[in-house]
Amino acid sequence: MASSHSSSPVPQSNSSDAFFKKEMDATKRFRPVQSLPDVCPKEPTGDPSNLCDSPSLVVDQQRWTIYHSKVNLPAALNDPRLAKRESDFFTKTWGVDFVDTEVTPSFYLPQITKEHFALYQQEITPREKVHERCKNICTPKDTFGRTLLHTHDKSRTDLEQVPKIFMKPDFALEDSLTFNTVLPWSHFSTAGGKGNRDAASSKLLQEKLSHYLDIVEVNIAHQISLRSEAFFHAMTSQHELQDYLRKTSQAVKLLREKISKIDKVMCEGSLRVLRLSLTRNNCIKAYNKLKLMATVHQTQPTVQLLLSTSEFVGALDLIATTQEVLQQELQGIHSFRHLGSQLCELEKLIDKMMIAEFSTYARNDLNRPLEDDCQILEEERLISLVFGLLKQRKLNFYEIYGDEMINTAKNIIKQCVVNTVSQIEEIDTEVVVKLADQMRMMNFPQWFDLLKNIFSKFTIFLKRIKATLNTIRSVVFLVLDKNQKNRDLEDTLQKNSAKESLVDTEVAYLTHEGMFISDAFGEGELPAGAADTTSQRNTSPNSEPCSSDSVSEPECTTDSSSSKEQTSSSVTPGGVEMMIGDDMKLTDLELVRLANNIQELLYNASDICHDRSVKFLMARAKDGFLEKLNSNEFVTLSRLMEGFILDTEQICGKKSMSLRGALQSQANRFVNRFHEERKTKLSLLLDNERWKQAEVPAEFQDLVDSVSDGRISLPEKKPAATEERKPAEFLIVEGQKYATVGTVLLLIRIILEYCQCVDNIPSITTDMLTRLSDLLKYFNSRSCQLVLGAGALQVVGLKTITTKNLALSSRCLQLIVHYIPIIRAHFEARLQPKQFSMLRHFDHITKDYHDHIAEISAKLVAIMDSLFDKLLSKYEVKAPVPSACFRNICKQMAKMHEAIYDLLPEEQTQMLFLRINASYKLHLKRQLAHLNVVNDGGPLNGLVTSDVAFYTGNLQALKGLNNLDLNMAEIWEQKR
């Protein structure tokens, strides 16, 4: 018979009771536990070790196995022929033929009697009594649980033998994969010599499936046995339940009859009245709905009528209102199923019409005659267009205006050139076709007037753009302000609604308590919110109208768009009143960004005008026209451009750098040419300078007089006087006489031209400072080469460099040094603080000039020193007195004094002769020491004293040297 693979042939027991053993061979008494074979056992491959260890019907055909069993376990256990089926486990398990066999006592175990347990029974008896007493008080609850758990574990162990595929919820033999898994027909092929084995495999498969069925049936029977008590209880309770249901049905029937009578007597009439009232209200609503449908039906003709008068905002408002009514109150109306899409297409058409209209407006506004008129063209039309574009969220409309600005700026220059060329007879437009070539044929005054006209046109152009864009920005800001007010209003309404809900709660409480509102609130103490709420509550929404004419009253409720859409009036800066609705669905961020873009468009207008002006300048500068301008013409041009730049900055509020950069570029070229011309002029003057004192014309004296208190400016040319002023011998500067050469006079004028150019063109201050420093350095170095370096001998053809030439050169250098601090202050006032470091160039130049002056003074002293060395080296102390040597020395000193006295100031002359006297005393002292003449009062000493007295008298007799301290006693001092 079938059996579980986990049970052994001979059950083992650990109890001390006797157990039964089936008669069998000792060698076969115990057998290892074997599992059932697979559904499809392995086919033999020739290797005995690979064969299945389980019994096989193919291999063990002659031996009885468990697969020969024909009776299943439940049938054996429920055998009706057994009288005592439940008496013993082994009898129940093994059947009637099982024989009880007495177990032979073991020789190794002692005989245990009851006396061995006497002591244990004495100890455990009291405990057992206590245990029994406690067990009666607290009955054990886990006995059944342990039994149930043990049974459940055993059932679960048996169910684990069944393959999992049978337990799946989606198990279906209709599925080919499932069918092939359960019944692998590939093993049942009858081809070849495997027929017997395939037959055995099919039998084995059948037995195994039967085994699985037995396990499931046993578990089902076990579950039924566990719940048998509840099943029988339910069967016994069924009759009582049927009685209860019969009584309940009779009670319900009686209750329904009573309710039917109450409905006929008390409710049917009232409900009929309510039904008729509801029908009447529905008819009123249907009538109002039909009127609304008639109004909506007239939307398209009305929109077309508004569009014919360019009322875009009104048309858009009507479309938006109709769309809202269609979505809220006429939703689902079959006759209007296409109206929504038609209105959307009409709205798109209006968008295109508004953009085209705005483009036309921009073109007309910008291309009207540029007169001194900055009025806005059709302000109401502009405001209407802007509102319509904002309503439709067409926020890039300003780009259309920007594109039109570029085209208009080009046309302005072109039209100005054409008008100017047509007025010039010298330009033949038939021969010279291109406007650029025609423009290049103009002279500077003509071209300057053209540029001035262009700048004036651009100024008016920018003022118009600013006025138009300010109007557009004001509209944007009004919408933004309306949004802010709406938010404030919503916040206020929310606070009021919270207060009203609080009052409603209090009123409801008082009414519930049976009090009157007037008892709780005084007439003056009732809040406004409560009064409004009470008045609204007293007005019944379903109140019947008094007459048929009152049907028109609910019309106001159907026009939801007109009641919901709140409007407010605002006034633009131009004085135009306009209505702003709440349907502007634009965020504050979008509106602020749009306002910034419009302001940026004004900046772009300034940049456009500057860029077009730069192109106009570059077209004229191609042939080097601007570089050939003289300083006055360039200054005039620069002032015009600076004025235009300042005007555009004042109008637009932004600094545009393109025209300023072009002006700076041309200024740099002008500075280079300006500097090269003056440097070349100075070089030619120096190369032709003979270093003789020149007369000072009156205009140069006026030029020097104009420089006062550090302010440098070129004097205006005075008309020719009837009596011409004679030139002066010296240049008077702040009370001092300066003997100069002609080159220095022109150099002073050149320096003032540099300073004046800086005043006229402030942007070239740094370049001019560098160039002027270079010019002053060049004059210093070149004059040094010509005078001290004796370069004038070859360049000009002078025979020699005299002391007069040296003194005159020194005085010229002193005149330039006098003006360097004034020039420095002039540039310092026009430099930025971060550019003050450039002023160090003047400090270096001043030092170089002082060094040069000192070298000239040293050169004059050196000339006399060489003379003293030559004359005194031949001096002999003898009669007559004064000696010829001293007479020659005095003669040369007088010539030196005569050469420099009129050129140098008295203080410098005295200092120079003191240095010459010191050189004289040094050479005389050396010669006296060589002749061994000492101050001993002897004859030689007397002769020397007489010569020295002659020298002193002649020297002090010279003009301006009478008070000179010669200190001739030093010639007798001996070295220690």
PDB file of N, CA and C in Angstrom, residues 715-787:
ATOM      1  N   PRO A 715      45.120 133.329 -25.559  1.00  0.00           N
ATOM      2  CA  PRO A 715      44.330 134.569 -25.727  1.00  0.00           C
ATOM      3  C   PRO A 715      43.701 134.613 -27.100  1.00  0.00           C
ATOM      4  N   GLU A 716      42.550 135.250 -27.155  1.00  0.00           N
ATOM      5  CA  GLU A 716      41.886 135.402 -28.440  1.00  0.00           C
ATOM      6  C   GLU A 716      42.655 136.402 -29.300  1.00  0.00           C
ATOM      7  N   LYS A 717      42.607 136.179 -30.583  1.00  0.00           N
ATOM      8  CA  LYS A 717      43.306 137.066 -31.506  1.00  0.00           C
ATOM      9  C   LYS A 717      42.590 138.416 -31.527  1.00  0.00           C
ATOM     10  N   LYS A 718      43.378 139.459 -31.216  1.00  0.00           N
ATOM     11  CA  LYS A 718      42.818 140.807 -31.194  1.00  0.00           C
ATOM     12  C   LYS A 718      42.882 141.402 -32.590  1.00  0.00           C
ATOM     13  N   PRO A 719      41.934 142.247 -32.938  1.00  0.00           N
ATOM     14  CA  PRO A 719      41.997 142.901 -34.256  1.00  0.00           C
ATOM     15  C   PRO A 719      43.215 143.810 -34.354  1.00  0.00           C
ATOM     16  N   ALA A 720      43.750 143.978 -35.573  1.00  0.00           N
ATOM     17  CA  ALA A 720      44.966 144.771 -35.779  1.00  0.00           C
ATOM     18  C   ALA A 720      44.739 146.211 -35.352  1.00  0.00           C
ATOM     19  N   ALA A 721      45.600 146.682 -34.464  1.00  0.00           N
ATOM     20  CA  ALA A 721      45.475 148.053 -33.942  1.00  0.00           C
ATOM     21  C   ALA A 721      46.064 149.039 -34.932  1.00  0.00           C
ATOM     22  N   THR A 722      45.677 150.257 -34.750  1.00  0.00           N
ATOM     23  CA  THR A 722      46.192 151.306 -35.649  1.00  0.00           C
ATOM     24  C   THR A 722      47.691 151.498 -35.442  1.00  0.00           C
ATOM     25  N   GLU A 723      48.129 151.404 -34.166  1.00  0.00           N
ATOM     26  CA  GLU A 723      49.553 151.536 -33.872  1.00  0.00           C
ATOM     27  C   GLU A 723      50.060 150.180 -33.405  1.00  0.00           C
ATOM     28  N   GLU A 724      50.964 149.641 -34.130  1.00  0.00           N
ATOM     29  CA  GLU A 724      51.536 148.346 -33.772  1.00  0.00           C
ATOM     30  C   GLU A 724      52.516 148.533 -32.621  1.00  0.00           C
ATOM     31  N   ARG A 725      52.405 147.626 -31.642  1.00  0.00           N
ATOM     32  CA  ARG A 725      53.320 147.677 -30.507  1.00  0.00           C
ATOM     33  C   ARG A 725      54.672 147.115 -30.899  1.00  0.00           C
ATOM     34  N   LYS A 726      55.690 147.760 -30.396  1.00  0.00           N
ATOM     35  CA  LYS A 726      57.047 147.331 -30.719  1.00  0.00           C
ATOM     36  C   LYS A 726      57.413 146.125 -29.887  1.00  0.00           C
ATOM     37  N   PRO A 727      58.249 145.242 -30.443  1.00  0.00           N
ATOM     38  CA  PRO A 727      58.683 144.096 -29.648  1.00  0.00           C
ATOM     39  C   PRO A 727      59.578 144.521 -28.494  1.00  0.00           C
ATOM     40  N   ALA A 728      59.517 143.796 -27.406  1.00  0.00           N
ATOM     41  CA  ALA A 728      60.309 144.082 -26.207  1.00  0.00           C
ATOM     42  C   ALA A 728      61.599 143.285 -26.239  1.00  0.00           C
ATOM     43  N   GLU A 729      62.568 143.760 -25.418  1.00  0.00           N
ATOM     44  CA  GLU A 729      63.868 143.073 -25.384  1.00  0.00           C
ATOM     45  C   GLU A 729      63.802 141.835 -24.508  1.00  0.00           C
ATOM     46  N   PHE A 730      63.015 141.893 -23.447  1.00  0.00           N
ATOM     47  CA  PHE A 730      62.903 140.778 -22.502  1.00  0.00           C
ATOM     48  C   PHE A 730      61.436 140.335 -22.392  1.00  0.00           C
ATOM     49  N   LEU A 731      61.296 139.127 -21.963  1.00  0.00           N
ATOM     50  CA  LEU A 731      59.959 138.580 -21.666  1.00  0.00           C
ATOM     51  C   LEU A 731      59.711 138.747 -20.175  1.00  0.00           C
ATOM     52  N   ILE A 732      58.641 139.457 -19.826  1.00  0.00           N
ATOM     53  CA  ILE A 732      58.341 139.717 -18.422  1.00  0.00           C
ATOM     54  C   ILE A 732      57.373 138.641 -17.930  1.00  0.00           C
ATOM     55  N   VAL A 733      57.836 137.886 -16.951  1.00  0.00           N
ATOM     56  CA  VAL A 733      57.022 136.817 -16.358  1.00  0.00           C
ATOM     57  C   VAL A 733      56.985 137.043 -14.862  1.00  0.00           C
ATOM     58  N   GLU A 734      55.792 137.450 -14.372  1.00  0.00           N
ATOM     59  CA  GLU A 734      55.583 137.692 -12.940  1.00  0.00           C
ATOM     60  C   GLU A 734      56.670 138.618 -12.385  1.00  0.00           C
ATOM     61  N   GLY A 735      57.002 139.699 -13.142  1.00  0.00           N
ATOM     62  CA  GLY A 735      57.940 140.716 -12.694  1.00  0.00           C
ATOM     63  C   GLY A 735      59.401 140.397 -12.968  1.00  0.00           C
ATOM     64  N   GLN A 736      59.710 139.217 -13.474  1.00  0.00           N
ATOM     65  CA  GLN A 736      61.097 138.840 -13.773  1.00  0.00           C
ATOM     66  C   GLN A 736      61.318 138.933 -15.271  1.00  0.00           C
ATOM     67  N   LYS A 737      62.570 139.372 -15.606  1.00  0.00           N
ATOM     68  CA  LYS A 737      62.952 139.467 -17.008  1.00  0.00           C
ATOM     69  C   LYS A 737      63.608 138.166 -17.449  1.00  0.00           C
ATOM     70  N   TYR A 738      63.171 137.701 -18.580  1.00  0.00           N
ATOM     71  CA  TYR A 738      63.747 136.485 -19.168  1.00  0.00           C
ATOM     72  C   TYR A 738      64.206 136.810 -20.577  1.00  0.00           C
ATOM     73  N   ALA A 739      65.519 136.656 -20.767  1.00  0.00           N
ATOM     74  CA  ALA A 739      66.058 136.766 -22.114  1.00  0.00           C
ATOM     75  C   ALA A 739      65.971 135.392 -22.758  1.00  0.00           C
ATOM     76  N   THR A 740      65.305 135.315 -23.879  1.00  0.00           N
ATOM     77  CA  THR A 740      65.059 134.021 -24.503  1.00  0.00           C
ATOM     78  C   THR A 740      65.445 134.052 -25.962  1.00  0.00           C
ATOM     79  N   VAL A 741      65.421 132.882 -26.534  1.00  0.00           N
ATOM     80  CA  VAL A 741      65.610 132.739 -27.974  1.00  0.00           C
ATOM     81  C   VAL A 741      64.240 132.536 -28.612  1.00  0.00           C
ATOM     82  N   GLY A 742      64.154 132.657 -29.907  1.00  0.00           N
ATOM     83  CA  GLY A 742      62.875 132.521 -30.588  1.00  0.00           C
ATOM     84  C   GLY A 742      62.265 131.143 -30.448  1.00  0.00           C
ATOM     85  N   THR A 743      63.131 130.135 -30.373  1.00  0.00           N
ATOM     86  CA  THR A 743      62.617 128.762 -30.236  1.00  0.00           C
ATOM     87  C   THR A 743      61.834 128.584 -28.950  1.00  0.00           C
ATOM     88  N   VAL A 744      62.323 129.166 -27.869  1.00  0.00           N
ATOM     89  CA  VAL A 744      61.647 129.008 -26.583  1.00  0.00           C
ATOM     90  C   VAL A 744      60.308 129.727 -26.579  1.00  0.00           C
ATOM     91  N   LEU A 745      60.255 130.891 -27.236  1.00  0.00           N
ATOM     92  CA  LEU A 745      58.962 131.578 -27.323  1.00  0.00           C
ATOM     93  C   LEU A 745      57.920 130.702 -28.033  1.00  0.00           C
ATOM     94  N   LEU A 746      58.339 130.110 -29.143  1.00  0.00           N
ATOM     95  CA  LEU A 746      57.407 129.221 -29.847  1.00  0.00           C
ATOM     96  C   LEU A 746      57.108 127.965 -29.033  1.00  0.00           C
ATOM     97  N   LEU A 747      58.096 127.484 -28.250  1.00  0.00           N
ATOM     98  CA  LEU A 747      57.872 126.306 -27.399  1.00  0.00           C
ATOM     99  C   LEU A 747      56.809 126.603 -26.344  1.00  0.00           C
ATOM    100  N   ILE A 748      56.860 127.808 -25.787  1.00  0.00           N
ATOM    101  CA  ILE A 748      55.835 128.166 -24.794  1.00  0.00           C
ATOM    102  C   ILE A 748      54.450 128.144 -25.437  1.00  0.00           C
ATOM    103  N   ARG A 749      54.374 128.676 -26.647  1.00  0.00           N
ATOM    104  CA  ARG A 749      53.085 128.652 -27.336  1.00  0.00           C
ATOM    105  C   ARG A 749      52.634 127.215 -27.603  1.00  0.00           C
ATOM    106  N   ILE A 750      53.578 126.372 -28.001  1.00  0.00           N
ATOM    107  CA  ILE A 750      53.235 124.968 -28.243  1.00  0.00           C
ATOM    108  C   ILE A 750      52.738 124.302 -26.963  1.00  0.00           C
ATOM    109  N   ILE A 751      53.402 124.589 -25.834  1.00  0.00           N
ATOM    110  CA  ILE A 751      52.979 124.000 -24.551  1.00  0.00           C
ATOM    111  C   ILE A 751      51.557 124.439 -24.216  1.00  0.00           C
ATOM    112  N   LEU A 752      51.268 125.720 -24.433  1.00  0.00           N
ATOM    113  CA  LEU A 752      49.912 126.195 -24.154  1.00  0.00           C
ATOM    114  C   LEU A 752      48.893 125.561 -25.107  1.00  0.00           C
ATOM    115  N   GLU A 753      49.310 125.271 -26.333  1.00  0.00           N
ATOM    116  CA  GLU A 753      48.407 124.572 -27.256  1.00  0.00           C
ATOM    117  C   GLU A 753      48.079 123.168 -26.739  1.00  0.00           C
ATOM    118  N   TYR A 754      49.076 122.492 -26.189  1.00  0.00           N
ATOM    119  CA  TYR A 754      48.824 121.179 -25.578  1.00  0.00           C
ATOM    120  C   TYR A 754      47.794 121.312 -24.452  1.00  0.00           C
ATOM    121  N   CYS A 755      48.001 122.307 -23.601  1.00  0.00           N
ATOM    122  CA  CYS A 755      47.086 122.472 -22.466  1.00  0.00           C
ATOM    123  C   CYS A 755      45.683 122.853 -22.941  1.00  0.00           C
ATOM    124  N   GLN A 756      45.638 123.725 -23.939  1.00  0.00           N
ATOM    125  CA  GLN A 756      44.333 124.124 -24.462  1.00  0.00           C
ATOM    126  C   GLN A 756      43.614 122.946 -25.117  1.00  0.00           C
ATOM    127  N   CYS A 757      44.363 122.086 -25.781  1.00  0.00           N
ATOM    128  CA  CYS A 757      43.776 120.897 -26.413  1.00  0.00           C
ATOM    129  C   CYS A 757      43.188 119.955 -25.369  1.00  0.00           C
ATOM    130  N   VAL A 758      43.841 119.866 -24.221  1.00  0.00           N
ATOM    131  CA  VAL A 758      43.312 119.031 -23.136  1.00  0.00           C
ATOM    132  C   VAL A 758      41.984 119.593 -22.629  1.00  0.00           C
ATOM    133  N   ASP A 759      41.886 120.934 -22.553  1.00  0.00           N
ATOM    134  CA  ASP A 759      40.618 121.541 -22.128  1.00  0.00           C
ATOM    135  C   ASP A 759      39.512 121.256 -23.135  1.00  0.00           C
ATOM    136  N   ASN A 760      39.857 121.286 -24.404  1.00  0.00           N
ATOM    137  CA  ASN A 760      38.844 121.078 -25.432  1.00  0.00           C
ATOM    138  C   ASN A 760      38.447 119.624 -25.576  1.00  0.00           C
ATOM    139  N   ILE A 761      39.411 118.726 -25.405  1.00  0.00           N
ATOM    140  CA  ILE A 761      39.147 117.286 -25.555  1.00  0.00           C
ATOM    141  C   ILE A 761      39.609 116.583 -24.274  1.00  0.00           C
ATOM    142  N   PRO A 762      38.775 116.502 -23.251  1.00  0.00           N
ATOM    143  CA  PRO A 762      39.224 115.916 -21.972  1.00  0.00           C
ATOM    144  C   PRO A 762      39.635 114.445 -22.093  1.00  0.00           C
ATOM    145  N   SER A 763      39.128 113.748 -23.082  1.00  0.00           N
ATOM    146  CA  SER A 763      39.423 112.314 -23.172  1.00  0.00           C
ATOM    147  C   SER A 763      40.866 112.018 -23.537  1.00  0.00           C
ATOM    148  N   ILE A 764      41.597 113.019 -24.025  1.00  0.00           N
ATOM    149  CA  ILE A 764      42.986 112.771 -24.450  1.00  0.00           C
ATOM    150  C   ILE A 764      43.974 113.330 -23.438  1.00  0.00           C
ATOM    151  N   THR A 765      43.536 113.555 -22.200  1.00  0.00           N
ATOM    152  CA  THR A 765      44.408 114.174 -21.198  1.00  0.00           C
ATOM    153  C   THR A 765      45.661 113.344 -20.966  1.00  0.00           C
ATOM    154  N   THR A 766      45.494 112.055 -20.762  1.00  0.00           N
ATOM    155  CA  THR A 766      46.655 111.208 -20.464  1.00  0.00           C
ATOM    156  C   THR A 766      47.599 111.139 -21.657  1.00  0.00           C
ATOM    157  N   ASP A 767      47.033 111.019 -22.861  1.00  0.00           N
ATOM    158  CA  ASP A 767      47.901 110.975 -24.042  1.00  0.00           C
ATOM    159  C   ASP A 767      48.660 112.288 -24.216  1.00  0.00           C
ATOM    160  N   MET A 768      47.965 113.400 -24.001  1.00  0.00           N
ATOM    161  CA  MET A 768      48.618 114.691 -24.137  1.00  0.00           C
ATOM    162  C   MET A 768      49.713 114.870 -23.087  1.00  0.00           C
ATOM    163  N   LEU A 769      49.462 114.373 -21.882  1.00  0.00           N
ATOM    164  CA  LEU A 769      50.479 114.484 -20.838  1.00  0.00           C
ATOM    165  C   LEU A 769      51.739 113.735 -21.243  1.00  0.00           C
ATOM    166  N   THR A 770      51.542 112.528 -21.766  1.00  0.00           N
ATOM    167  CA  THR A 770      52.700 111.742 -22.197  1.00  0.00           C
ATOM    168  C   THR A 770      53.429 112.437 -23.343  1.00  0.00           C
ATOM    169  N   ARG A 771      52.656 112.937 -24.301  1.00  0.00           N
ATOM    170  CA  ARG A 771      53.288 113.596 -25.452  1.00  0.00           C
ATOM    171  C   ARG A 771      54.000 114.883 -25.031  1.00  0.00           C
ATOM    172  N   LEU A 772      53.385 115.664 -24.155  1.00  0.00           N
ATOM    173  CA  LEU A 772      54.028 116.894 -23.694  1.00  0.00           C
ATOM    174  C   LEU A 772      55.300 116.585 -22.916  1.00  0.00           C
ATOM    175  N   SER A 773      55.274 115.533 -22.097  1.00  0.00           N
ATOM    176  CA  SER A 773      56.496 115.128 -21.394  1.00  0.00           C
ATOM    177  C   SER A 773      57.594 114.766 -22.388  1.00  0.00           C
ATOM    178  N   ASP A 774      57.204 114.055 -23.419  1.00  0.00           N
ATOM    179  CA  ASP A 774      58.178 113.693 -24.442  1.00  0.00           C
ATOM    180  C   ASP A 774      58.735 114.939 -25.142  1.00  0.00           C
ATOM    181  N   LEU A 775      57.871 115.912 -25.398  1.00  0.00           N
ATOM    182  CA  LEU A 775      58.330 117.140 -26.064  1.00  0.00           C
ATOM    183  C   LEU A 775      59.317 117.909 -25.187  1.00  0.00           C
ATOM    184  N   LEU A 776      59.004 118.043 -23.881  1.00  0.00           N
ATOM    185  CA  LEU A 776      59.911 118.765 -22.976  1.00  0.00           C
ATOM    186  C   LEU A 776      61.244 118.037 -22.831  1.00  0.00           C
ATOM    187  N   LYS A 777      61.162 116.710 -22.754  1.00  0.00           N
ATOM    188  CA  LYS A 777      62.426 115.961 -22.693  1.00  0.00           C
ATOM    189  C   LYS A 777      63.240 116.138 -23.965  1.00  0.00           C
ATOM    190  N   TYR A 778      62.541 116.143 -25.084  1.00  0.00           N
ATOM    191  CA  TYR A 778      63.262 116.317 -26.359  1.00  0.00           C
ATOM    192  C   TYR A 778      63.945 117.680 -26.411  1.00  0.00           C
ATOM    193  N   PHE A 779      63.250 118.748 -25.975  1.00  0.00           N
ATOM    194  CA  PHE A 779      63.872 120.071 -25.979  1.00  0.00           C
ATOM    195  C   PHE A 779      65.088 120.102 -25.067  1.00  0.00           C
ATOM    196  N   ASN A 780      64.979 119.492 -23.906  1.00  0.00           N
ATOM    197  CA  ASN A 780      66.110 119.509 -22.962  1.00  0.00           C
ATOM    198  C   ASN A 780      67.312 118.784 -23.541  1.00  0.00           C
ATOM    199  N   SER A 781      67.076 117.586 -24.075  1.00  0.00           N
ATOM    200  CA  SER A 781      68.202 116.800 -24.596  1.00  0.00           C
ATOM    201  C   SER A 781      68.794 117.431 -25.854  1.00  0.00           C
ATOM    202  N   ARG A 782      67.911 117.928 -26.725  1.00  0.00           N
ATOM    203  CA  ARG A 782      68.432 118.504 -27.977  1.00  0.00           C
ATOM    204  C   ARG A 782      69.183 119.801 -27.729  1.00  0.00           C
ATOM    205  N   SER A 783      68.673 120.659 -26.819  1.00  0.00           N
ATOM    206  CA  SER A 783      69.391 121.893 -26.499  1.00  0.00           C
ATOM    207  C   SER A 783      70.719 121.601 -25.825  1.00  0.00           C
ATOM    208  N   CYS A 784      70.777 120.555 -25.041  1.00  0.00           N
ATOM    209  CA  CYS A 784      72.041 120.162 -24.412  1.00  0.00           C
ATOM    210  C   CYS A 784      73.051 119.736 -25.477  1.00  0.00           C
ATOM    211  N   GLN A 785      72.552 118.975 -26.459  1.00  0.00           N
ATOM    212  CA  GLN A 785      73.461 118.548 -27.532  1.00  0.00           C
ATOM    213  C   GLN A 785      73.973 119.739 -28.344  1.00  0.00           C
ATOM    214  N   LEU A 786      73.123 120.706 -28.581  1.00  0.00           N
ATOM    215  CA  LEU A 786      73.514 121.822 -29.437  1.00  0.00           C
ATOM    216  C   LEU A 786      74.418 122.816 -28.718  1.00  0.00           C
ATOM    217  N   VAL A 787      74.180 123.064 -27.407  1.00  0.00           N
ATOM    218  CA  VAL A 787      74.928 124.102 -26.688  1.00  0.00           C
ATOM    219  C   VAL A 787      76.076 123.492 -25.911  1.00  0.00           C
TER     220      VAL A 787
END
